[in-house]
Coordinates of C-alpha atoms in Angstrom, one line a residue:
M1 CA 4.0 23.2 -3.9
P2 CA 4.5 26.0 -6.5
I3 CA 1.6 27.7 -8.1
R4 CA 1.5 27.0 -11.8
N5 CA -0.3 29.3 -14.3
G6 CA -1.7 31.2 -11.4
R7 CA -3.5 28.2 -9.8
A8 CA -2.8 26.4 -6.7
P9 CA -2.6 22.6 -6.9
M10 CA -5.8 20.8 -6.9
Y11 CA -5.3 19.0 -3.7
R12 CA -5.2 22.2 -1.7
W13 CA -8.9 22.7 -2.2
L14 CA -10.0 19.3 -3.1
V15 CA -9.1 17.6 0.0
P16 CA -10.9 20.0 2.4
L17 CA -13.8 19.9 0.2
L18 CA -14.1 16.2 0.1
F19 CA -13.6 16.1 3.9
T20 CA -16.5 18.5 4.3
L21 CA -18.7 16.7 2.0
T22 CA -18.1 13.3 3.5
T23 CA -18.7 14.6 6.9
A24 CA -21.8 16.4 6.0
C25 CA -23.1 13.4 4.2
A26 CA -22.3 10.8 7.0
P27 CA -25.3 9.5 8.7
V28 CA -26.3 10.9 12.0
G29 CA -27.1 8.5 14.8
V30 CA -27.9 8.2 18.4
A31 CA -24.6 9.6 19.4
D32 CA -25.7 12.8 17.6
G33 CA -29.1 13.0 19.6
F34 CA -30.9 11.6 16.4
V35 CA -34.6 10.7 17.0
A36 CA -36.3 9.1 13.9
D37 CA -39.2 11.0 12.3
G38 CA -42.4 10.1 14.0
A39 CA -40.5 8.4 16.9
H40 CA -40.4 9.8 20.4
I41 CA -38.3 9.3 23.6
S42 CA -39.2 9.4 27.3
P43 CA -37.9 12.2 29.3
F44 CA -36.9 9.6 31.8
A45 CA -34.7 7.6 29.2
T46 CA -31.2 7.0 30.4
G47 CA -28.1 6.3 28.4
L48 CA -29.4 8.4 25.4
P49 CA -27.2 11.4 24.4
A50 CA -30.3 13.2 23.4
I51 CA -31.3 13.1 27.1
T52 CA -28.0 13.0 28.9
N53 CA -26.7 16.1 27.1
L54 CA -29.4 18.2 28.2
D55 CA -28.9 20.9 30.8
P56 CA -29.5 19.2 34.1
A57 CA -31.8 21.9 35.3
L58 CA -33.9 21.8 32.1
L59 CA -34.1 17.9 32.4
R60 CA -35.2 18.1 36.0
A61 CA -38.0 20.5 35.0
V62 CA -39.1 18.4 32.0
R63 CA -39.2 15.3 34.1
E64 CA -41.2 16.9 36.9
A65 CA -43.7 18.4 34.3
A66 CA -44.0 15.0 32.6
R67 CA -44.8 13.4 35.9
D68 CA -47.5 16.0 36.7
A69 CA -48.9 15.8 33.2
A70 CA -49.2 12.0 33.4
A71 CA -51.0 12.6 36.7
D72 CA -53.5 14.6 34.8
G73 CA -53.9 11.9 32.2
V74 CA -51.6 13.6 29.6
P75 CA -48.7 11.6 28.3
M76 CA -45.6 13.6 27.4
F77 CA -42.7 12.6 25.4
L78 CA -39.8 14.3 23.5
T79 CA -39.6 14.3 19.8
T80 CA -36.1 15.8 20.0
A81 CA -33.9 17.2 22.7
W82 CA -30.1 17.8 22.6
R83 CA -28.5 17.6 19.1
S84 CA -24.9 17.6 17.9
E85 CA -23.7 20.4 15.7
R86 CA -23.5 18.0 12.8
Y87 CA -27.1 16.8 13.3
Q88 CA -28.3 20.5 13.6
R89 CA -26.4 21.3 10.4
R90 CA -28.1 18.4 8.6
L91 CA -31.5 19.6 9.8
Y92 CA -30.7 23.1 8.8
D93 CA -29.5 22.1 5.2
E94 CA -32.7 20.1 4.8
A95 CA -34.9 23.0 5.8
I96 CA -33.1 25.1 3.1
T97 CA -34.1 22.6 0.5
K98 CA -37.7 22.3 2.0
Y99 CA -38.4 26.1 2.3
G100 CA -36.3 27.3 -0.6
S101 CA -34.1 29.8 1.1
E102 CA -31.9 30.3 4.1
Q103 CA -34.1 33.1 5.3
E104 CA -37.2 31.0 5.3
A105 CA -35.4 27.9 6.8
R106 CA -34.3 29.9 9.7
R107 CA -37.9 30.6 10.8
F108 CA -38.0 26.9 11.7
V109 CA -34.4 25.6 12.1
S110 CA -31.6 27.5 13.7
T111 CA -28.0 27.3 12.5
P112 CA -25.7 25.1 14.7
G113 CA -24.2 28.3 16.2
H114 CA -27.7 29.5 17.4
S115 CA -29.6 26.4 18.2
R116 CA -30.7 26.0 21.8
H117 CA -30.8 22.2 21.1
V118 CA -27.1 22.1 20.4
T119 CA -26.3 23.6 23.7
G120 CA -28.9 21.3 25.5
D121 CA -31.1 24.1 26.5
A122 CA -34.3 23.2 24.5
V123 CA -36.7 20.3 24.0
D124 CA -39.4 19.6 21.5
V125 CA -42.5 18.0 23.2
G126 CA -45.3 15.9 22.0
P127 CA -48.1 14.9 21.5
T128 CA -50.2 18.1 21.0
D129 CA -52.1 17.5 24.2
A130 CA -48.8 17.6 26.0
D131 CA -47.9 20.8 24.2
D132 CA -51.2 22.3 25.3
W133 CA -50.7 21.1 28.9
L134 CA -47.2 22.5 29.1
N135 CA -48.3 25.8 27.7
R136 CA -50.9 26.0 30.4
H137 CA -48.7 24.7 33.3
G138 CA -45.0 25.1 32.2
R139 CA -44.2 28.3 34.0
A140 CA -44.7 26.3 37.3
Y141 CA -41.6 24.4 36.2
G142 CA -39.8 27.5 34.6
L143 CA -40.6 25.9 31.1
C144 CA -41.8 28.2 28.4
Q145 CA -42.8 28.0 24.8
T146 CA -40.3 30.5 23.2
Y147 CA -41.4 30.6 19.6
A148 CA -44.9 31.5 18.5
N149 CA -44.7 29.3 15.3
E150 CA -43.4 26.2 17.3
I151 CA -46.0 25.0 19.9
W152 CA -43.7 22.1 20.8
H153 CA -40.5 24.0 21.5
F154 CA -39.8 24.7 25.2
E155 CA -36.9 26.2 27.1
L156 CA -36.1 26.8 30.7
A157 CA -36.8 30.4 30.4
T158 CA -37.9 31.6 33.8
T159 CA -37.7 30.6 37.5
P160 CA -40.3 28.0 38.6
G161 CA -43.6 30.0 39.0
G162 CA -42.1 33.1 37.2
D163 CA -43.5 34.8 34.2
C164 CA -42.4 33.5 30.8
P165 CA -40.8 36.1 28.6
P166 CA -42.8 37.2 25.6
M167 CA -42.6 34.7 22.7
R168 CA -40.5 35.4 19.7
P169 CA -42.4 35.3 16.4
D170 CA -39.9 32.5 15.2
A171 CA -36.2 31.5 15.4
T172 CA -35.0 34.3 13.3
A173 CA -35.7 36.6 16.1
R174 CA -32.9 35.1 18.2
L175 CA -30.2 36.0 15.5

């Protein structure tokens, strides 16, 4: 289509914009790894993409730790695990609104291209007693808290029994 008055026809930018907006605004669901606020899932759940899309070695370590924590009287669940890029984008956009800037949002929520949840390499654990238990015993399973400002965020960051790497202050340190 020819350009008139120095402008491309409206459809050339309007269609991609509408596609982006409708995709971004579409609700996320279980297929995206969605877990409702305040809800939690068992690390032993089956058939949930949030669990089945985790790295198999991470999932084995989390399940073993959850069994041992339960034997110590500490219930352990996941508040989030694997997430789709679309779900991560939604969380990131919400964090920008909440914290007022991309820089501040990145302290708590990574972009889809940097999130360890999107790659299936991170889990968020609860309740607080389980976070504490995992901080004390996690290295026995290779599980480490990786961000100082997120006591619930764990990754398979060492070999079982190895030393955890130093914590990063927050998620911006990974960029």
